[in-house]
PDB file of C-alpha atoms and ligand atoms in Angstrom:
ATOM      1  CA  UNK A  23      12.692 -36.645 -76.968  1.00 97.00           C
ATOM      2  CA  UNK A  24      10.291 -39.489 -77.730  1.00 97.00           C
ATOM      3  CA  UNK A  25      12.239 -42.421 -76.223  1.00 98.00           C
ATOM      4  CA  UNK A  26      12.744 -40.511 -72.985  1.00 98.00           C
ATOM      5  CA  UNK A  27       9.057 -39.570 -72.755  1.00 98.00           C
ATOM      6  CA  UNK A  28       8.068 -43.207 -73.356  1.00 98.00           C
ATOM      7  CA  UNK A  29      10.480 -44.348 -70.650  1.00 98.00           C
ATOM      8  CA  UNK A  30       9.109 -41.812 -68.156  1.00 98.00           C
ATOM      9  CA  UNK A  31       5.569 -43.044 -68.892  1.00 98.00           C
ATOM     10  CA  UNK A  32       6.649 -46.677 -68.489  1.00 97.00           C
ATOM     11  CA  UNK A  33       8.898 -46.437 -65.407  1.00 98.00           C
ATOM     12  CA  UNK A  34       8.297 -43.049 -63.748  1.00 98.00           C
ATOM     13  CA  UNK A  35       6.251 -42.728 -60.572  1.00 97.00           C
ATOM     14  CA  UNK A  36       4.692 -39.465 -59.402  1.00 97.00           C
ATOM     15  CA  UNK A  37       5.223 -38.988 -55.663  1.00 95.00           C
ATOM     16  CA  UNK A  38       3.859 -36.499 -53.172  1.00 90.00           C
ATOM     17  CA  UNK A  39       5.251 -32.973 -53.227  1.00 88.00           C
ATOM     18  CA  UNK A  40       5.535 -32.855 -57.019  1.00 92.00           C
ATOM     19  CA  UNK A  41       8.420 -35.333 -57.153  1.00 96.00           C
ATOM     20  CA  UNK A  42       8.904 -37.659 -60.123  1.00 98.00           C
ATOM     21  CA  UNK A  43      10.734 -40.839 -59.212  1.00 97.00           C
ATOM     22  CA  UNK A  44      12.796 -42.217 -62.088  1.00 98.00           C
ATOM     23  CA  UNK A  45      15.387 -44.180 -60.185  1.00 97.00           C
ATOM     24  CA  UNK A  46      15.186 -47.271 -62.390  1.00 98.00           C
ATOM     25  CA  UNK A  47      16.926 -45.435 -65.273  1.00 98.00           C
ATOM     26  CA  UNK A  48      18.180 -41.988 -64.172  1.00 98.00           C
ATOM     27  CA  UNK A  49      18.653 -41.386 -60.444  1.00 96.00           C
ATOM     28  CA  UNK A  50      19.826 -44.666 -58.959  1.00 97.00           C
ATOM     29  CA  UNK A  51      20.165 -47.325 -61.657  1.00 98.00           C
ATOM     30  CA  UNK A  52      21.392 -45.684 -64.876  1.00 98.00           C
ATOM     31  CA  UNK A  53      20.418 -46.810 -68.384  1.00 98.00           C
ATOM     32  CA  UNK A  54      23.596 -45.999 -70.257  1.00 98.00           C
ATOM     33  CA  UNK A  55      22.163 -46.691 -73.727  1.00 98.00           C
ATOM     34  CA  UNK A  56      19.516 -44.081 -73.000  1.00 98.00           C
ATOM     35  CA  UNK A  57      22.181 -41.730 -71.537  1.00 98.00           C
ATOM     36  CA  UNK A  58      24.109 -42.150 -74.779  1.00 98.00           C
ATOM     37  CA  UNK A  59      21.102 -41.107 -76.878  1.00 98.00           C
ATOM     38  CA  UNK A  60      20.541 -38.137 -74.572  1.00 98.00           C
ATOM     39  CA  UNK A  61      24.198 -37.087 -74.823  1.00 98.00           C
ATOM     40  CA  UNK A  62      23.949 -37.227 -78.618  1.00 98.00           C
ATOM     41  CA  UNK A  63      20.814 -35.077 -78.495  1.00 98.00           C
ATOM     42  CA  UNK A  64      22.520 -32.424 -76.336  1.00 98.00           C
ATOM     43  CA  UNK A  65      25.453 -32.368 -78.773  1.00 98.00           C
ATOM     44  CA  UNK A  66      23.077 -31.936 -81.739  1.00 98.00           C
ATOM     45  CA  UNK A  67      21.488 -28.918 -80.039  1.00 98.00           C
ATOM     46  CA  UNK A  68      24.476 -27.080 -78.527  1.00 98.00           C
ATOM     47  CA  UNK A  69      26.690 -26.285 -81.484  1.00 95.00           C
ATOM     48  CA  UNK A  70      29.252 -23.855 -80.025  1.00 89.00           C
ATOM     49  CA  UNK A  71      32.607 -25.061 -78.705  1.00 95.00           C
ATOM     50  CA  UNK A  72      32.198 -26.244 -75.107  1.00 98.00           C
ATOM     51  CA  UNK A  73      35.399 -26.435 -73.036  1.00 98.00           C
ATOM     52  CA  UNK A  74      33.824 -27.658 -69.758  1.00 98.00           C
ATOM     53  CA  UNK A  75      30.599 -29.305 -68.711  1.00 98.00           C
ATOM     54  CA  UNK A  76      29.621 -28.281 -65.191  1.00 98.00           C
ATOM     55  CA  UNK A  77      27.117 -30.217 -63.094  1.00 98.00           C
ATOM     56  CA  UNK A  78      26.295 -30.825 -59.448  1.00 97.00           C
ATOM     57  CA  UNK A  79      26.766 -33.991 -57.446  1.00 96.00           C
ATOM     58  CA  UNK A  80      25.418 -36.598 -57.389  1.00 93.00           C
ATOM     59  CA  UNK A  81      22.737 -37.298 -59.957  1.00 93.00           C
ATOM     60  CA  UNK A  82      23.984 -34.897 -62.662  1.00 96.00           C
ATOM     61  CA  UNK A  83      27.367 -36.601 -62.921  1.00 98.00           C
ATOM     62  CA  UNK A  84      26.335 -39.674 -64.919  1.00 98.00           C
ATOM     63  CA  UNK A  85      24.560 -37.876 -67.737  1.00 98.00           C
ATOM     64  CA  UNK A  86      27.218 -35.118 -67.778  1.00 98.00           C
ATOM     65  CA  UNK A  87      29.998 -37.686 -68.265  1.00 98.00           C
ATOM     66  CA  UNK A  88      28.207 -39.559 -71.034  1.00 98.00           C
ATOM     67  CA  UNK A  89      27.341 -36.284 -72.808  1.00 98.00           C
ATOM     68  CA  UNK A  90      30.943 -35.049 -72.454  1.00 98.00           C
ATOM     69  CA  UNK A  91      32.127 -37.783 -74.802  1.00 98.00           C
ATOM     70  CA  UNK A  92      30.217 -36.027 -77.590  1.00 98.00           C
ATOM     71  CA  UNK A  93      31.623 -32.601 -76.652  1.00 98.00           C
ATOM     72  CA  UNK A  94      35.112 -34.010 -76.067  1.00 98.00           C
ATOM     73  CA  UNK A  95      35.612 -31.948 -72.942  1.00 98.00           C
ATOM     74  CA  UNK A  96      36.104 -32.581 -69.219  1.00 98.00           C
ATOM     75  CA  UNK A  97      33.289 -32.637 -66.671  1.00 98.00           C
ATOM     76  CA  UNK A  98      33.524 -30.656 -63.434  1.00 98.00           C
ATOM     77  CA  UNK A  99      30.998 -31.344 -60.700  1.00 98.00           C
ATOM     78  CA  UNK A 100      30.213 -28.944 -57.888  1.00 97.00           C
ATOM     79  CA  UNK A 101      30.684 -30.625 -54.512  1.00 95.00           C
ATOM     80  CA  UNK A 102      28.034 -30.432 -51.844  1.00 92.00           C
ATOM     81  CA  UNK A 103      30.106 -31.552 -48.864  1.00 79.00           C
ATOM     82  CA  UNK A 104      33.100 -29.648 -47.533  1.00 70.00           C
ATOM     83  CA  UNK A 105      35.988 -31.934 -48.313  1.00 66.00           C
ATOM     84  CA  UNK A 106      39.516 -31.921 -46.915  1.00 61.00           C
ATOM     85  CA  UNK A 107      40.632 -32.648 -50.465  1.00 66.00           C
ATOM     86  CA  UNK A 108      39.439 -29.206 -51.555  1.00 64.00           C
ATOM     87  CA  UNK A 109      42.263 -26.760 -51.114  1.00 70.00           C
ATOM     88  CA  UNK A 110      43.394 -23.524 -52.707  1.00 77.00           C
ATOM     89  CA  UNK A 111      41.016 -20.961 -54.062  1.00 92.00           C
ATOM     90  CA  UNK A 112      37.359 -21.983 -54.273  1.00 94.00           C
ATOM     91  CA  UNK A 113      34.137 -20.668 -55.736  1.00 96.00           C
ATOM     92  CA  UNK A 114      31.114 -21.207 -53.504  1.00 95.00           C
ATOM     93  CA  UNK A 115      27.373 -20.600 -53.788  1.00 96.00           C
ATOM     94  CA  UNK A 116      24.327 -21.387 -51.669  1.00 95.00           C
ATOM     95  CA  UNK A 117      21.594 -23.609 -53.086  1.00 95.00           C
ATOM     96  CA  UNK A 118      18.213 -24.538 -51.704  1.00 92.00           C
ATOM     97  CA  UNK A 119      17.585 -28.245 -52.291  1.00 88.00           C
ATOM     98  CA  UNK A 120      14.178 -29.024 -53.744  1.00 82.00           C
ATOM     99  CA  UNK A 121      14.186 -32.685 -52.787  1.00 80.00           C
ATOM    100  CA  UNK A 122      15.619 -32.287 -49.242  1.00 83.00           C
ATOM    101  CA  UNK A 123      14.153 -28.818 -48.516  1.00 86.00           C
ATOM    102  CA  UNK A 124      17.340 -27.409 -46.994  1.00 91.00           C
ATOM    103  CA  UNK A 125      20.149 -25.016 -47.871  1.00 94.00           C
ATOM    104  CA  UNK A 126      23.594 -26.274 -48.754  1.00 92.00           C
ATOM    105  CA  UNK A 127      26.828 -24.796 -50.041  1.00 95.00           C
ATOM    106  CA  UNK A 128      28.297 -25.930 -53.350  1.00 96.00           C
ATOM    107  CA  UNK A 129      32.003 -25.636 -54.014  1.00 96.00           C
ATOM    108  CA  UNK A 130      34.179 -25.733 -57.134  1.00 96.00           C
ATOM    109  CA  UNK A 131      37.948 -25.327 -57.198  1.00 95.00           C
ATOM    110  CA  UNK A 132      38.982 -22.253 -59.184  1.00 96.00           C
ATOM    111  CA  UNK A 133      41.587 -24.436 -60.927  1.00 96.00           C
ATOM    112  CA  UNK A 134      38.924 -26.153 -62.988  1.00 97.00           C
ATOM    113  CA  UNK A 135      36.750 -23.299 -64.309  1.00 98.00           C
ATOM    114  CA  UNK A 136      38.541 -20.178 -65.525  1.00 98.00           C
ATOM    115  CA  UNK A 137      37.745 -17.127 -67.624  1.00 98.00           C
ATOM    116  CA  UNK A 138      39.052 -18.968 -70.695  1.00 98.00           C
ATOM    117  CA  UNK A 139      36.220 -21.523 -70.464  1.00 98.00           C
ATOM    118  CA  UNK A 140      32.920 -21.813 -72.284  1.00 98.00           C
ATOM    119  CA  UNK A 141      30.668 -23.843 -70.017  1.00 98.00           C
ATOM    120  CA  UNK A 142      27.620 -26.019 -70.642  1.00 98.00           C
ATOM    121  CA  UNK A 143      25.552 -26.780 -67.538  1.00 99.00           C
ATOM    122  CA  UNK A 144      23.898 -30.202 -67.393  1.00 98.00           C
ATOM    123  CA  UNK A 145      21.557 -31.649 -64.770  1.00 98.00           C
ATOM    124  CA  UNK A 146      18.999 -34.410 -64.390  1.00 98.00           C
ATOM    125  CA  UNK A 147      16.017 -32.278 -63.267  1.00 98.00           C
ATOM    126  CA  UNK A 148      14.970 -28.647 -63.462  1.00 98.00           C
ATOM    127  CA  UNK A 149      12.325 -27.606 -60.906  1.00 97.00           C
ATOM    128  CA  UNK A 150      12.622 -24.121 -59.376  1.00 96.00           C
ATOM    129  CA  UNK A 151      16.054 -23.514 -60.873  1.00 98.00           C
ATOM    130  CA  UNK A 152      17.949 -23.190 -57.579  1.00 97.00           C
ATOM    131  CA  UNK A 153      20.702 -25.650 -58.531  1.00 97.00           C
ATOM    132  CA  UNK A 154      21.228 -23.931 -61.903  1.00 98.00           C
ATOM    133  CA  UNK A 155      21.256 -20.452 -60.318  1.00 98.00           C
ATOM    134  CA  UNK A 156      23.963 -21.665 -57.915  1.00 98.00           C
ATOM    135  CA  UNK A 157      26.070 -22.956 -60.802  1.00 98.00           C
ATOM    136  CA  UNK A 158      25.507 -19.711 -62.768  1.00 98.00           C
ATOM    137  CA  UNK A 159      26.757 -17.789 -59.714  1.00 98.00           C
ATOM    138  CA  UNK A 160      29.921 -19.919 -59.795  1.00 98.00           C
ATOM    139  CA  UNK A 161      30.395 -19.312 -63.539  1.00 98.00           C
ATOM    140  CA  UNK A 162      30.079 -15.548 -62.892  1.00 98.00           C
ATOM    141  CA  UNK A 163      32.748 -15.743 -60.173  1.00 97.00           C
ATOM    142  CA  UNK A 164      35.078 -17.519 -62.615  1.00 98.00           C
ATOM    143  CA  UNK A 165      34.568 -15.087 -65.511  1.00 98.00           C
ATOM    144  CA  UNK A 166      33.787 -18.009 -67.868  1.00 98.00           C
ATOM    145  CA  UNK A 167      31.140 -17.813 -70.610  1.00 98.00           C
ATOM    146  CA  UNK A 168      27.886 -19.786 -70.303  1.00 98.00           C
ATOM    147  CA  UNK A 169      26.834 -21.537 -73.525  1.00 98.00           C
ATOM    148  CA  UNK A 170      23.560 -22.951 -72.244  1.00 98.00           C
ATOM    149  CA  UNK A 171      21.820 -25.444 -69.988  1.00 99.00           C
ATOM    150  CA  UNK A 172      20.961 -29.038 -70.895  1.00 98.00           C
ATOM    151  CA  UNK A 173      18.341 -30.721 -68.702  1.00 98.00           C
ATOM    152  CA  UNK A 174      17.022 -34.276 -68.871  1.00 98.00           C
ATOM    153  CA  UNK A 175      13.583 -33.650 -67.291  1.00 98.00           C
ATOM    154  CA  UNK A 176      12.137 -30.181 -66.770  1.00 98.00           C
ATOM    155  CA  UNK A 177       9.058 -29.838 -64.598  1.00 98.00           C
ATOM    156  CA  UNK A 178       7.464 -27.066 -66.633  1.00 98.00           C
ATOM    157  CA  UNK A 179       4.837 -26.390 -63.975  1.00 97.00           C
ATOM    158  CA  UNK A 180       7.590 -25.070 -61.686  1.00 97.00           C
ATOM    159  CA  UNK A 181       9.306 -21.738 -62.182  1.00 97.00           C
ATOM    160  CA  UNK A 182      12.932 -22.634 -63.026  1.00 98.00           C
ATOM    161  CA  UNK A 183      12.672 -22.949 -66.822  1.00 98.00           C
ATOM    162  CA  UNK A 184      10.797 -19.661 -67.288  1.00 98.00           C
ATOM    163  CA  UNK A 185      13.175 -17.828 -64.926  1.00 98.00           C
ATOM    164  CA  UNK A 186      16.313 -19.027 -66.724  1.00 98.00           C
ATOM    165  CA  UNK A 187      14.898 -18.421 -70.234  1.00 98.00           C
ATOM    166  CA  UNK A 188      13.903 -14.887 -69.180  1.00 98.00           C
ATOM    167  CA  UNK A 189      17.576 -14.361 -68.339  1.00 98.00           C
ATOM    168  CA  UNK A 190      18.276 -15.053 -72.033  1.00 98.00           C
ATOM    169  CA  UNK A 191      19.827 -18.482 -71.406  1.00 98.00           C
ATOM    170  CA  UNK A 192      19.393 -21.293 -73.949  1.00 98.00           C
ATOM    171  CA  UNK A 193      17.710 -23.957 -71.782  1.00 98.00           C
ATOM    172  CA  UNK A 194      17.273 -27.221 -73.710  1.00 98.00           C
ATOM    173  CA  UNK A 195      15.236 -29.877 -71.889  1.00 98.00           C
ATOM    174  CA  UNK A 196      14.863 -33.353 -73.371  1.00 98.00           C
ATOM    175  CA  UNK A 197      11.422 -33.780 -71.795  1.00 98.00           C
ATOM    176  CA  UNK A 198       9.194 -31.084 -70.328  1.00 98.00           C
ATOM    177  CA  UNK A 199       6.342 -32.162 -68.063  1.00 98.00           C
ATOM    178  CA  UNK A 200       3.559 -29.593 -67.895  1.00 98.00           C
ATOM    179  CA  UNK A 201       1.262 -31.531 -65.609  1.00 97.00           C
ATOM    180  CA  UNK A 202       1.574 -34.641 -63.469  1.00 97.00           C
ATOM    181  CA  UNK A 203      -0.409 -36.525 -60.872  1.00 95.00           C
ATOM    182  CA  UNK A 204      -0.302 -40.190 -59.843  1.00 93.00           C
ATOM    183  CA  UNK A 205      -1.005 -42.212 -63.005  1.00 90.00           C
ATOM    184  CA  UNK A 206      -0.973 -39.214 -65.339  1.00 95.00           C
ATOM    185  CA  UNK A 207       1.898 -37.289 -66.942  1.00 97.00           C
ATOM    186  CA  UNK A 208       1.385 -34.699 -69.695  1.00 98.00           C
ATOM    187  CA  UNK A 209       4.359 -33.552 -71.767  1.00 98.00           C
ATOM    188  CA  UNK A 210       4.796 -30.201 -73.488  1.00 97.00           C
ATOM    189  CA  UNK A 211       4.694 -30.629 -77.264  1.00 89.00           C
ATOM    190  CA  UNK A 212       7.037 -28.408 -79.256  1.00 74.00           C
TER     191      UNK A 212
HETATM  192  P1  LIG B 328      15.782 -27.012 -58.608  1.00 89.10           P
HETATM  193  O1  LIG B 328      17.116 -26.624 -58.062  1.00 89.10           O
HETATM  194  O2  LIG B 328      15.630 -26.708 -60.079  1.00 89.10           O
HETATM  195  O3  LIG B 328      14.643 -26.492 -57.795  1.00 89.10           O
HETATM  196  O4  LIG B 328      15.690 -28.588 -58.466  1.00 89.10           O
HETATM  197  C1  LIG B 328      16.542 -29.391 -59.247  1.00 89.10           C
HETATM  198  C2  LIG B 328      17.291 -30.379 -58.419  1.00 89.10           C
HETATM  199  O5  LIG B 328      16.414 -31.022 -57.489  1.00 89.10           O
HETATM  200  C3  LIG B 328      17.861 -31.454 -59.322  1.00 89.10           C
HETATM  201  O6  LIG B 328      19.276 -31.422 -59.211  1.00 89.10           O
HETATM  202  C4  LIG B 328      17.295 -32.765 -58.815  1.00 89.10           C
HETATM  203  O7  LIG B 328      18.313 -33.518 -58.215  1.00 89.10           O
HETATM  204  C5  LIG B 328      16.278 -32.404 -57.749  1.00 89.10           C
HETATM  205  N1  LIG B 328      14.870 -32.604 -58.202  1.00 89.10           N
HETATM  206  C6  LIG B 328      13.938 -31.631 -58.394  1.00 89.10           C
HETATM  207  N2  LIG B 328      12.756 -32.163 -58.730  1.00 89.10           N
HETATM  208  C7  LIG B 328      12.931 -33.495 -58.774  1.00 89.10           C
HETATM  209  C8  LIG B 328      12.050 -34.594 -59.062  1.00 89.10           C
HETATM  210  O8  LIG B 328      10.847 -34.456 -59.338  1.00 89.10           O
HETATM  211  N3  LIG B 328      12.602 -35.840 -59.030  1.00 89.10           N
HETATM  212  C9  LIG B 328      13.910 -36.046 -58.709  1.00 89.10           C
HETATM  213  N4  LIG B 328      14.341 -37.315 -58.715  1.00 89.10           N
HETATM  214  N5  LIG B 328      14.767 -35.039 -58.422  1.00 89.10           N
HETATM  215  C10 LIG B 328      14.281 -33.769 -58.447  1.00 89.10           C
END
């Protein structure tokens, strides 16, 4: 997506450890006009009927909510902290965090994803695919169908995208970075 690639080139900063910092428009301050264009793009790609968008807190929530207006469906976000507000039956999965380098448990109430649902997963970044594999585990526990995965920025030099596509999943990333180093970012051209 050209406007997203231009924005990454203008405002993104490549940090140590293969981290792209885009907190002026995606991860801290959010550019809602850009989110709107990205939501429209996801809706143009994923044509089947989506009944739930599932994401993971915190940075997936913004783009998931804006996109959901085009799919006209609710957003459910997996929680990372054990909350006293979570009661009843729960789905849980273990995820290894790329940015914090630690394991955490994600939780979704079984009330909000059921076997009647067709789910679209949305997240801000795809790196090694751990977050998406955790959410796929939760979808399996629920018996719901997975329509596909919408990602804002895929780091194509890490293994997540290839792994998920090999599983036969429709992974649609709005920008795929094949190579990056401080001052240089190269996008995959379709
Ligand atoms: P994965 O689970 O695919 O290994 O990593 C994806 C998750 O890690 C995303 O939810 C995102 O929050 C975080 N992440 C991975 N790489 C980056 C990055 O380069 N920049 C930022 N800001 N977050 C990242």
